[in-house]
Amino acid sequence: MTSTRPSPDWLTDAVLYQIYPQSFADSDGDGIGDFAGITEHLDHLAWLGVDTVWLNPCFTSPFRDAGYDVTDYLAPAPRYGTTEDLAALVEAARRKGIRVLLDLVAGHTSDQHPWFRASAEDPSDHRYIWSERPVDGFVASPGGRIGWYRPNFFECQPALNFGFAREDPDQPWRQPVDAEGPRANRAALRGIMAHWLGLGLAGFRVDMASSLVKDDPGFVETGKLWTELRDWLDRSHPQAALFAEWGDPAAAVAAGFHADFFLQFGGADHGLPLRSLWNNNAGTVEEFWKQGPCYFEAEGRGTPEVFLDAWRSAAQLTEGAGHIALPTANHDFSRLATGPRTADQLAPAFALLLTWPTLPAVYYGDEIGMRYVPDLPDVEGSVLGPTYNRAGSRTPMQWAPGPNAGFSTAPAERLYLPVDPDPHRPDVATQRADPTSLLHTVRRLIALRRAHPGLGARGSVEVRHAGYPLVYTRAGRYLVVVNPRREPAVVPPAALPDGAGRVGRPGGLRPLDVQGVRVGAGGELRADGFSYGVFDLG
Ligand code: NOJ
């Protein structure tokens, strides 16, 4: 796919960082993270080298789904601060070369949103999807209106009505996409986006981006909706970016998004390409996510092929038109350090992430190897089922050693989740002081990516060995070796470009950033357990 669409000039070089505002930094000790806390910690992000921050929803909300249940899209939740505090964060970030993206919850509101409360009283209102008779999956009206509404996620999240792609006289709630309610909702989305872009925000991550038009085979009508918004952005805000939460970059980019994530769900393989890298069945596990060994597994029983195949296909379909973002984790999915995968095993994962032609996305805390904490109680809708517990990925950022992870001393409400009980849990302060720490490794790899654009999203990639180790070249000029298993692994000689074996000699390999990859006695390239190497082929 090629595209003549304009695209923000910063996007291709972006390194993303996801901040869960509840848990990132608490400036006033009230027991909950806030905008001012983030502002105070921008130095950490600038030092690390990331340049694009995505904030999870920070709007007013009853927090039945951690803020994905919005009651006012234009007002920040008081727990995080005021609009001025958010503007101050955006401005302080801008001065450090960091852009801020907000989370746009496009498909539903809270059932406490004034739009919904009005709709639940007025049978002529069609901002939401209402049936006059009970329908499977619909929820009874909480107001004077006699009817049942369609939820989008939890029952407290009524779906906004963007219409249906297919009508059916027996199901009168299936309105066409150009009916009055859907048109009002599309206009509202544009208004929300214009408001925040006017304040200096750099774009949005769009929640459940594929969910807007219902019963939409091939997402044809959903694509038209996003393309209309993208056309408007291209004209009026060409430096703004739209990231989808879709999990199928080819579909999302075709629908008009600048980028989409490989996710734990979505696409033809239902998220297996991402999970085949990271998911060791020990963190946030849906029953149907259970899978064989992933590639980043100490026993070395996985394969990178599932990821690579999906990557090739998505890259081909999005080439020139959009980007694929690759996350370490997110607020709905296990962290890298989950179950048997300990922080000292993570360097090769970051080496792959930061030398791959993707938009890399670091989930807060993964840069120090914060652990997924199992079996935490539900907080604000984090527990979705007996095994699908998102709380373990949402614990407070560990800024310093100590019982509260240096986060807060006096929680006013029980909003915080316990920190990792392991006394040796990682923290930023300790790792900043230790040049051999994971934090320094991540920082070095980001700096390397910036210093060598061929390692970034633009350069070509050629996979030369898809096993243990994974071996690839970038831009025909860099060689990357990644060994995520405990056992050493030898690079097959045929995987090396001609002459590359002569390490340090003319035309041979020049080490750029190497942890545990060395030339063996027989001249072969050997990768220790949990090692990586990035070389210049000169
Ligand atoms: C996806 C979000 O990432 C998740 O946290 C949320 O619960 C659902 N969408 C509903 O908005």
Coordinates of C-alpha atoms and ligand atoms in Angstrom, one line a residue:
M1 CA 0.0 0.0 0.0
T2 CA 1.3 3.4 -0.8
S3 CA -0.2 6.7 0.3
T4 CA 0.1 10.3 -0.6
R5 CA -1.4 11.4 2.6
P6 CA 0.6 13.8 4.7
S7 CA 2.0 12.3 7.9
P8 CA 3.5 14.1 11.0
D9 CA 7.2 14.5 10.3
W10 CA 8.1 13.3 13.8
L11 CA 6.2 10.0 13.7
T12 CA 8.7 7.7 11.9
D13 CA 11.4 8.4 14.5
A14 CA 9.1 8.2 17.6
V15 CA 9.9 6.1 20.6
L16 CA 6.7 5.8 22.6
Y17 CA 6.3 5.6 26.4
Q18 CA 2.9 4.7 27.9
I19 CA 2.0 6.4 31.2
Y20 CA -0.8 5.1 33.4
P21 CA -1.5 8.4 35.2
Q22 CA -3.0 6.8 38.4
S23 CA 0.3 4.9 39.0
F24 CA 3.1 7.0 37.6
A25 CA 3.9 9.8 40.1
D26 CA 2.1 11.4 43.0
S27 CA 3.1 15.0 43.5
D28 CA 0.9 15.8 46.5
G29 CA 1.0 12.5 48.5
D30 CA -2.8 12.0 48.2
G31 CA -2.3 8.5 47.1
I32 CA -2.9 8.9 43.4
G33 CA -0.7 9.9 40.5
D34 CA -1.3 13.2 38.9
F35 CA -0.3 15.6 36.1
A36 CA 2.2 17.5 38.3
G37 CA 3.8 14.2 39.2
I38 CA 4.4 13.4 35.6
T39 CA 5.7 16.9 35.0
E40 CA 8.2 16.5 37.8
H41 CA 9.4 13.2 36.3
L42 CA 9.8 14.4 32.7
D43 CA 13.6 14.4 33.3
H44 CA 13.4 10.7 33.6
L45 CA 11.8 10.4 30.2
A46 CA 14.1 12.9 28.6
W47 CA 17.1 11.1 30.1
L48 CA 15.8 7.8 28.8
G49 CA 15.4 9.2 25.3
V50 CA 11.7 8.6 24.7
D51 CA 9.9 11.4 22.8
T52 CA 6.2 10.5 22.7
V53 CA 4.1 9.9 25.7
W54 CA 0.6 8.3 25.6
L55 CA -1.4 9.0 28.7
N56 CA -4.2 6.6 29.6
P57 CA -7.6 8.4 30.0
C58 CA -7.4 11.3 32.4
F59 CA -10.9 12.8 32.1
T60 CA -13.6 13.0 34.6
S61 CA -15.0 9.6 35.4
P62 CA -16.6 7.5 38.1
F63 CA -13.6 5.2 37.5
R64 CA -15.5 2.0 37.2
D65 CA -13.1 1.1 34.4
A66 CA -10.1 3.1 35.5
G67 CA -11.2 6.2 33.4
Y68 CA -12.3 4.4 30.3
D69 CA -15.8 5.4 31.5
V70 CA -15.7 9.1 30.7
T71 CA -18.3 11.7 32.0
D72 CA -16.7 14.8 30.4
Y73 CA -14.2 14.5 27.5
L74 CA -13.2 18.1 27.9
A75 CA -12.5 18.1 31.6
P76 CA -9.6 16.4 33.4
A77 CA -10.4 14.3 36.4
P78 CA -9.8 16.4 39.5
R79 CA -7.6 13.6 41.0
Y80 CA -5.1 14.4 38.2
G81 CA -5.3 18.1 38.3
T82 CA -6.8 20.9 36.2
T83 CA -6.7 21.8 32.5
E84 CA -4.0 24.3 33.4
D85 CA -1.9 21.5 35.1
L86 CA -2.3 19.4 31.9
A87 CA -1.4 22.4 29.8
A88 CA 1.7 22.9 32.0
L89 CA 2.7 19.3 31.5
V90 CA 2.3 19.5 27.8
E91 CA 4.4 22.7 27.6
A92 CA 7.1 21.3 29.9
A93 CA 7.2 18.2 27.8
R94 CA 7.4 20.2 24.6
R95 CA 10.4 22.1 26.0
K96 CA 12.1 18.7 26.4
G97 CA 11.2 17.5 22.9
I98 CA 8.5 15.2 24.2
R99 CA 4.9 15.1 22.7
V100 CA 1.9 14.0 24.6
L101 CA -1.0 11.9 23.2
L102 CA -4.3 11.5 25.0
D103 CA -6.5 8.4 25.1
L104 CA -9.7 9.0 23.1
V105 CA -12.5 6.7 24.3
A106 CA -14.5 6.9 21.1
G107 CA -16.8 4.0 21.3
H108 CA -18.6 4.5 24.6
T109 CA -19.1 6.8 27.6
S110 CA -19.8 6.2 31.2
D111 CA -23.4 5.6 32.1
Q112 CA -23.1 8.7 34.2
H113 CA -22.2 10.9 31.2
P114 CA -24.8 13.7 30.8
W115 CA -25.4 12.5 27.2
F116 CA -26.4 9.1 28.4
R117 CA -28.4 10.4 31.4
A118 CA -30.4 12.5 29.0
S119 CA -30.8 9.6 26.5
A120 CA -32.1 7.4 29.3
E121 CA -34.9 9.8 29.9
D122 CA -35.8 10.7 26.3
P123 CA -37.1 8.1 23.8
S124 CA -36.4 10.4 20.9
D125 CA -32.6 10.6 21.7
H126 CA -30.4 8.3 19.5
R127 CA -26.9 9.1 20.7
Y128 CA -26.8 5.5 22.1
I129 CA -28.2 2.2 20.8
W130 CA -31.6 1.6 22.3
S131 CA -34.1 -1.2 21.8
E132 CA -37.7 -1.0 23.0
R133 CA -37.7 -4.7 23.9
P134 CA -35.2 -6.8 25.8
V135 CA -32.3 -8.1 23.6
D136 CA -29.6 -10.5 24.4
G137 CA -26.6 -8.5 25.7
F138 CA -28.5 -5.2 26.1
V139 CA -29.0 -3.7 29.5
A140 CA -32.2 -2.2 31.0
S141 CA -32.6 1.5 31.0
P142 CA -31.6 3.1 34.3
G143 CA -33.9 6.1 33.6
G144 CA -37.5 7.0 32.7
R145 CA -37.1 5.8 29.2
I146 CA -38.5 2.3 28.7
G147 CA -35.8 0.4 26.8
W148 CA -32.6 -1.5 26.8
Y149 CA -29.2 -0.1 25.7
R150 CA -26.2 -1.8 24.1
P151 CA -23.0 -1.7 26.2
N152 CA -19.6 -1.6 24.5
F153 CA -17.5 -3.2 27.3
F154 CA -18.7 -3.2 30.9
E155 CA -22.4 -2.5 31.4
C156 CA -21.5 0.9 32.8
Q157 CA -20.1 1.8 29.3
P158 CA -23.0 2.3 26.9
A159 CA -22.0 2.2 23.3
L160 CA -22.2 5.5 21.4
N161 CA -24.4 5.1 18.4
F162 CA -22.3 5.3 15.2
G163 CA -24.9 3.3 13.3
F164 CA -24.8 -0.2 11.8
A165 CA -23.5 -1.2 8.5
R166 CA -26.5 -3.5 7.9
E167 CA -30.1 -2.7 8.7
D168 CA -32.8 -5.1 9.6
P169 CA -36.5 -4.1 9.9
D170 CA -36.9 -6.6 12.8
Q171 CA -34.1 -4.8 14.7
P172 CA -35.0 -1.1 14.5
W173 CA -32.1 -0.1 16.7
R174 CA -29.8 -0.7 13.7
Q175 CA -29.7 2.8 12.4
P176 CA -27.8 3.8 9.3
V177 CA -24.4 5.5 9.8
D178 CA -25.8 8.8 8.6
A179 CA -28.8 8.9 10.9
E180 CA -29.0 11.9 13.3
G181 CA -27.5 10.2 16.4
P182 CA -24.5 8.8 14.5
R183 CA -23.9 12.2 12.8
A184 CA -24.1 14.0 16.2
N185 CA -21.5 11.5 17.7
R186 CA -19.1 11.9 14.8
A187 CA -19.3 15.7 15.2
A188 CA -18.7 15.3 18.9
L189 CA -15.6 13.2 18.3
R190 CA -14.2 15.9 16.0
G191 CA -15.0 18.6 18.6
I192 CA -13.2 16.7 21.4
M193 CA -10.1 16.2 19.2
A194 CA -10.1 19.8 18.1
H195 CA -10.3 20.9 21.7
W196 CA -7.2 19.0 22.9
L197 CA -5.2 19.5 19.7
G198 CA -5.8 23.2 20.3
L199 CA -4.2 22.9 23.7
G200 CA -1.0 21.4 22.2
L201 CA -1.6 17.7 22.4
A202 CA 0.0 15.7 19.7
G203 CA -2.7 13.2 18.9
F204 CA -4.6 10.3 20.3
R205 CA -4.5 6.6 21.0
V206 CA -8.1 5.6 20.2
D207 CA -9.7 3.1 22.5
M208 CA -11.5 0.1 20.8
A209 CA -11.1 1.9 17.4
S210 CA -12.7 -0.9 15.4
S211 CA -15.8 -1.0 17.5
L212 CA -17.6 2.1 16.4
V213 CA -19.9 1.0 13.5
K214 CA -21.7 -2.2 14.5
D215 CA -22.0 -5.3 12.4
D216 CA -19.6 -4.0 9.9
P217 CA -18.0 -6.8 7.9
G218 CA -14.6 -5.8 6.7
F219 CA -14.9 -2.6 8.8
V220 CA -16.0 -0.7 5.6
E221 CA -18.2 1.8 7.4
T222 CA -15.8 2.1 10.4
G223 CA -13.1 2.9 7.9
K224 CA -15.1 5.6 6.2
L225 CA -15.7 7.2 9.6
W226 CA -12.0 7.3 10.6
T227 CA -11.0 8.3 7.0
E228 CA -13.3 11.3 7.3
L229 CA -11.7 12.3 10.5
R230 CA -8.2 11.6 9.1
D231 CA -9.0 13.8 6.1
W232 CA -10.0 16.6 8.5
L233 CA -6.8 16.1 10.5
D234 CA -4.6 16.1 7.4
R235 CA -6.1 19.5 6.5
S236 CA -6.3 21.1 9.8
H237 CA -3.8 19.4 12.1
P238 CA -1.2 17.7 9.9
Q239 CA 1.2 17.3 12.8
A240 CA -1.2 15.3 14.8
A241 CA -1.2 11.5 14.9
L242 CA -3.9 8.9 15.4
F243 CA -2.9 5.6 16.9
A244 CA -5.5 2.8 16.9
E245 CA -6.2 0.3 19.5
W246 CA -7.2 -2.2 16.8
G247 CA -4.5 -5.0 16.9
D248 CA -4.5 -5.3 13.1
P249 CA -2.3 -2.6 11.6
A250 CA -3.2 -3.4 8.0
A251 CA -6.9 -2.9 8.8
A252 CA -6.3 0.2 11.0
V253 CA -4.0 1.9 8.5
A254 CA -6.4 1.2 5.7
A255 CA -9.1 2.7 7.8
G256 CA -7.2 6.0 8.1
F257 CA -5.0 5.6 11.2
H258 CA -1.4 6.7 11.2
A259 CA -0.4 3.7 13.3
D260 CA -1.7 0.7 15.1
F261 CA -0.2 -1.7 17.7
F262 CA 0.5 -5.4 17.6
L263 CA -1.6 -6.3 20.6
Q264 CA -2.5 -9.2 22.7
F265 CA -5.7 -9.5 20.6
G266 CA -6.8 -8.6 17.1
G267 CA -6.1 -9.6 13.5
A268 CA -6.5 -12.9 11.8
D269 CA -4.4 -14.6 14.5
H270 CA -6.2 -13.0 17.5
G271 CA -3.0 -11.4 18.9
L272 CA -0.8 -14.5 18.7
P273 CA 2.0 -12.6 16.8
L274 CA 2.6 -10.4 19.9
R275 CA 1.9 -13.1 22.4
S276 CA 4.2 -15.5 20.6
L277 CA 7.0 -13.2 21.6
W278 CA 6.2 -12.3 25.2
N279 CA 3.3 -14.3 26.7
N280 CA 4.4 -17.0 29.1
N281 CA 0.9 -17.7 30.3
A282 CA 1.8 -16.4 33.8
G283 CA 0.3 -12.9 33.8
T284 CA -3.0 -11.6 32.3
V285 CA -4.2 -14.8 30.8
E286 CA -7.6 -15.2 29.0
E287 CA -8.5 -18.8 28.7
F288 CA -8.2 -18.7 24.9
W289 CA -4.8 -16.9 25.1
K290 CA -3.1 -20.0 26.6
Q291 CA -0.5 -21.0 24.1
G292 CA 2.7 -22.9 23.7
P293 CA 6.1 -21.5 24.7
C294 CA 6.8 -18.0 23.6
Y295 CA 10.0 -17.0 21.9
F296 CA 11.3 -14.9 24.9
E297 CA 11.4 -18.0 27.1
A298 CA 14.4 -19.1 29.1
E299 CA 14.1 -22.8 28.1
G300 CA 14.3 -21.7 24.4
R301 CA 11.3 -23.8 23.2
G302 CA 9.7 -21.0 21.2
T303 CA 10.1 -19.6 17.7
P304 CA 10.1 -16.1 16.3
E305 CA 8.4 -17.3 13.1
V306 CA 4.8 -16.5 14.1
F307 CA 5.8 -12.9 14.9
L308 CA 8.0 -12.6 11.8
D309 CA 5.3 -13.9 9.4
A310 CA 2.7 -11.6 10.8
W311 CA 5.2 -8.7 10.7
R312 CA 6.1 -9.3 7.0
S313 CA 2.5 -9.3 6.0
A314 CA 1.5 -6.3 8.1
A315 CA 4.6 -4.4 7.0
Q316 CA 3.8 -5.1 3.3
L317 CA 0.2 -3.9 3.7
T318 CA 1.1 -0.7 5.6
E319 CA 4.3 0.2 3.7
G320 CA 4.3 3.9 2.9
A321 CA 0.9 4.4 4.4
G322 CA 1.3 3.9 8.2
H323 CA 3.2 2.3 11.0
I324 CA 3.2 -0.7 13.3
A325 CA 3.8 0.0 16.9
L326 CA 5.3 -2.8 19.1
P327 CA 4.7 -2.6 22.8
T328 CA 6.6 -4.2 25.7
A329 CA 3.3 -4.5 27.5
N330 CA 0.3 -2.3 28.3
H331 CA -2.2 -1.7 31.1
D332 CA -4.3 -4.7 29.8
F333 CA -1.6 -7.2 29.4
S334 CA 1.3 -8.8 31.3
R335 CA 4.6 -6.9 31.7
L336 CA 7.8 -8.3 30.3
A337 CA 8.9 -9.4 33.7
T338 CA 6.1 -11.9 34.4
G339 CA 6.2 -15.3 36.0
P340 CA 9.6 -17.1 35.4
R341 CA 10.9 -14.3 33.2
T342 CA 13.0 -12.1 35.5
A343 CA 14.4 -8.6 35.0
D344 CA 17.9 -10.0 34.2
Q345 CA 16.5 -11.7 31.2
L346 CA 15.0 -8.6 29.5
A347 CA 17.9 -7.0 27.7
P348 CA 17.5 -9.1 24.5
A349 CA 13.8 -8.2 24.4
F350 CA 14.7 -4.5 24.4
A351 CA 17.4 -5.1 21.9
L352 CA 14.8 -6.5 19.5
L353 CA 12.3 -3.8 20.2
L354 CA 14.7 -1.0 19.7
T355 CA 16.5 -2.3 16.6
W356 CA 13.3 -3.3 14.8
P357 CA 11.6 -1.2 12.0
T358 CA 8.7 -0.4 14.3
L359 CA 7.4 2.4 16.5
P360 CA 8.7 0.9 19.8
A361 CA 6.4 1.5 22.8
V362 CA 7.8 1.1 26.3
Y363 CA 5.2 0.6 29.0
Y364 CA 6.1 2.6 32.1
G365 CA 8.3 0.6 34.5
D366 CA 9.3 -2.0 32.0
E367 CA 12.5 0.0 31.5
I368 CA 13.5 -1.1 35.0
G369 CA 12.0 -4.5 34.8
M370 CA 9.0 -3.9 37.1
R371 CA 7.2 -7.2 37.7
Y372 CA 3.7 -8.2 36.9
V373 CA 2.3 -8.7 40.5
P374 CA -0.1 -11.7 40.6
D375 CA -3.3 -12.1 42.5
L376 CA -4.0 -8.4 43.4
P377 CA -7.6 -7.4 44.3
D378 CA -9.8 -5.5 41.9
V379 CA -9.2 -1.8 41.7
E380 CA -11.5 0.3 39.5
G381 CA -12.4 -2.6 37.2
S382 CA -9.0 -4.1 36.7
V383 CA -10.0 -7.7 37.3
L384 CA -11.9 -9.2 34.3
G385 CA -12.0 -12.8 35.4
P386 CA -10.4 -15.4 37.5
T387 CA -7.2 -15.4 35.4
Y388 CA -7.5 -12.1 33.6
N389 CA -6.2 -9.7 36.2
R390 CA -4.9 -6.4 34.9
A391 CA -4.1 -5.0 38.3
G392 CA -0.7 -6.7 38.3
S393 CA 0.4 -4.5 35.4
R394 CA -0.8 -1.3 37.0
T395 CA 1.2 -1.0 40.2
P396 CA 3.0 2.2 41.2
M397 CA 6.1 3.2 39.3
Q398 CA 9.0 2.3 41.5
W399 CA 11.0 5.5 41.7
A400 CA 13.0 4.6 44.8
P401 CA 13.6 1.7 47.2
G402 CA 11.3 1.5 50.2
P403 CA 7.9 0.2 51.2
N404 CA 5.9 2.5 48.9
A405 CA 8.3 2.4 46.0
G406 CA 9.0 6.0 46.7
F407 CA 5.6 6.8 45.4
S408 CA 3.2 8.0 48.1
T409 CA 3.2 8.0 51.8
A410 CA -0.3 8.7 52.7
P411 CA -2.9 7.2 50.4
A412 CA -6.2 9.0 51.2
E413 CA -8.3 6.4 49.4
R414 CA -7.4 2.8 48.8
L415 CA -6.7 3.4 45.1
Y416 CA -3.1 2.2 45.1
L417 CA -2.1 -1.3 44.4
P418 CA 0.6 -3.0 46.5
V419 CA 4.0 -2.9 45.0
D420 CA 6.0 -6.0 44.1
P421 CA 6.6 -7.7 47.5
D422 CA 10.0 -8.9 46.5
P423 CA 12.5 -6.9 48.6
H424 CA 14.9 -6.9 45.6
R425 CA 12.3 -5.3 43.3
P426 CA 13.8 -2.9 40.9
D427 CA 13.6 0.9 41.2
V428 CA 14.7 3.9 39.2
A429 CA 17.1 5.5 41.7
T430 CA 19.1 2.3 42.2
Q431 CA 19.3 1.6 38.5
R432 CA 20.2 5.1 37.6
A433 CA 23.3 4.7 39.8
D434 CA 24.3 1.4 38.2
P435 CA 25.6 1.6 34.6
T436 CA 25.1 -2.1 34.2
S437 CA 21.4 -1.9 35.0
L438 CA 18.5 -2.7 32.6
L439 CA 17.6 1.0 32.7
H440 CA 21.0 2.0 31.3
T441 CA 20.7 -0.8 28.7
V442 CA 17.4 0.6 27.5
R443 CA 18.7 4.1 27.4
R444 CA 21.8 3.0 25.4
L445 CA 19.7 1.1 22.9
I446 CA 17.4 4.1 22.4
A447 CA 20.4 6.4 21.9
L448 CA 21.9 3.9 19.5
R449 CA 18.6 3.8 17.5
R450 CA 18.7 7.6 17.3
A451 CA 22.3 7.8 16.3
H452 CA 21.8 5.2 13.5
P453 CA 18.6 5.8 11.6
G454 CA 19.1 2.5 9.7
L455 CA 18.2 0.8 13.0
G456 CA 14.9 2.8 13.2
A457 CA 11.5 2.5 11.5
R458 CA 12.7 3.5 8.1
G459 CA 15.5 1.0 7.5
S460 CA 15.0 -2.3 5.7
V461 CA 15.2 -5.6 7.7
E462 CA 16.5 -8.9 6.5
V463 CA 16.1 -11.9 8.8
R464 CA 19.0 -14.3 8.4
H465 CA 18.3 -16.8 11.1
A466 CA 14.9 -17.3 12.8
G467 CA 15.7 -19.4 15.8
Y468 CA 18.0 -19.1 18.8
P469 CA 19.6 -16.7 18.2
L470 CA 17.5 -14.5 16.1
V471 CA 19.8 -12.8 13.5
Y472 CA 18.9 -10.0 11.2
T473 CA 20.5 -7.1 9.3
R474 CA 19.1 -3.6 9.2
A475 CA 19.5 -1.2 6.2
G476 CA 22.1 -3.7 4.8
R477 CA 24.6 -2.2 7.2
Y478 CA 23.9 -3.4 10.8
L479 CA 23.8 -6.9 12.2
V480 CA 21.7 -7.7 15.2
V481 CA 21.9 -10.9 17.3
V482 CA 19.3 -11.6 20.0
N483 CA 19.4 -14.7 22.2
P484 CA 16.5 -14.7 24.7
R485 CA 17.2 -18.3 26.1
R486 CA 19.3 -19.3 29.0
E487 CA 21.6 -21.6 26.9
P488 CA 24.2 -20.0 24.7
A489 CA 23.5 -20.2 20.9
V490 CA 25.8 -20.0 18.0
V491 CA 25.2 -17.9 15.0
P492 CA 25.1 -20.2 12.0
P493 CA 27.9 -19.1 9.6
A494 CA 25.5 -18.9 6.7
A495 CA 23.5 -16.3 8.7
L496 CA 26.4 -13.9 8.6
P497 CA 26.8 -11.5 5.6
D498 CA 29.9 -12.2 3.6
G499 CA 33.1 -11.3 5.6
A500 CA 31.2 -10.4 8.7
G501 CA 32.9 -13.0 10.8
R502 CA 36.1 -11.0 10.9
V503 CA 35.3 -9.1 14.0
G504 CA 37.2 -5.8 14.3
R505 CA 38.9 -6.3 10.9
P506 CA 38.2 -4.2 7.9
G507 CA 34.9 -5.2 6.4
G508 CA 34.1 -7.2 9.6
L509 CA 31.9 -6.5 12.5
R510 CA 32.3 -3.4 14.6
P511 CA 30.5 -3.7 17.9
L512 CA 28.1 -0.9 18.6
D513 CA 26.3 -2.2 21.7
V514 CA 27.0 -5.8 22.8
Q515 CA 26.1 -7.8 25.9
G516 CA 27.4 -11.3 25.8
V517 CA 27.9 -11.9 22.1
R518 CA 31.5 -12.9 21.3
V519 CA 33.8 -14.6 18.8
G520 CA 34.4 -18.2 19.8
A521 CA 37.7 -20.2 19.6
G522 CA 36.8 -21.4 16.1
G523 CA 36.0 -17.9 14.8
E524 CA 32.2 -18.5 15.2
L525 CA 29.9 -15.9 16.7
R526 CA 28.6 -17.1 20.1
A527 CA 25.7 -15.6 22.0
D528 CA 25.6 -16.2 25.7
G529 CA 22.3 -16.8 27.4
F530 CA 20.1 -13.7 27.5
S531 CA 22.5 -11.7 25.3
Y532 CA 22.3 -9.4 22.4
G533 CA 24.7 -7.7 20.0
V534 CA 24.3 -4.8 17.6
F535 CA 27.2 -4.5 15.1
D536 CA 28.1 -2.2 12.3
L537 CA 29.1 -4.1 9.2
G538 CA 31.0 -1.1 8.0
Ligands
NOJ1 C1 -9.5 -1.1 26.0 C2 -8.7 -0.4 27.2 O1 -7.3 -0.5 26.9 C3 -9.1 -1.1 28.4 O2 -8.3 -0.8 29.5 C4 -10.6 -0.8 28.7 O3 -11.1 -1.5 29.8 C5 -11.4 -1.2 27.4 N1 -10.9 -0.8 26.2 C6 -12.8 -0.5 27.5 O4 -12.6 0.9 27.3

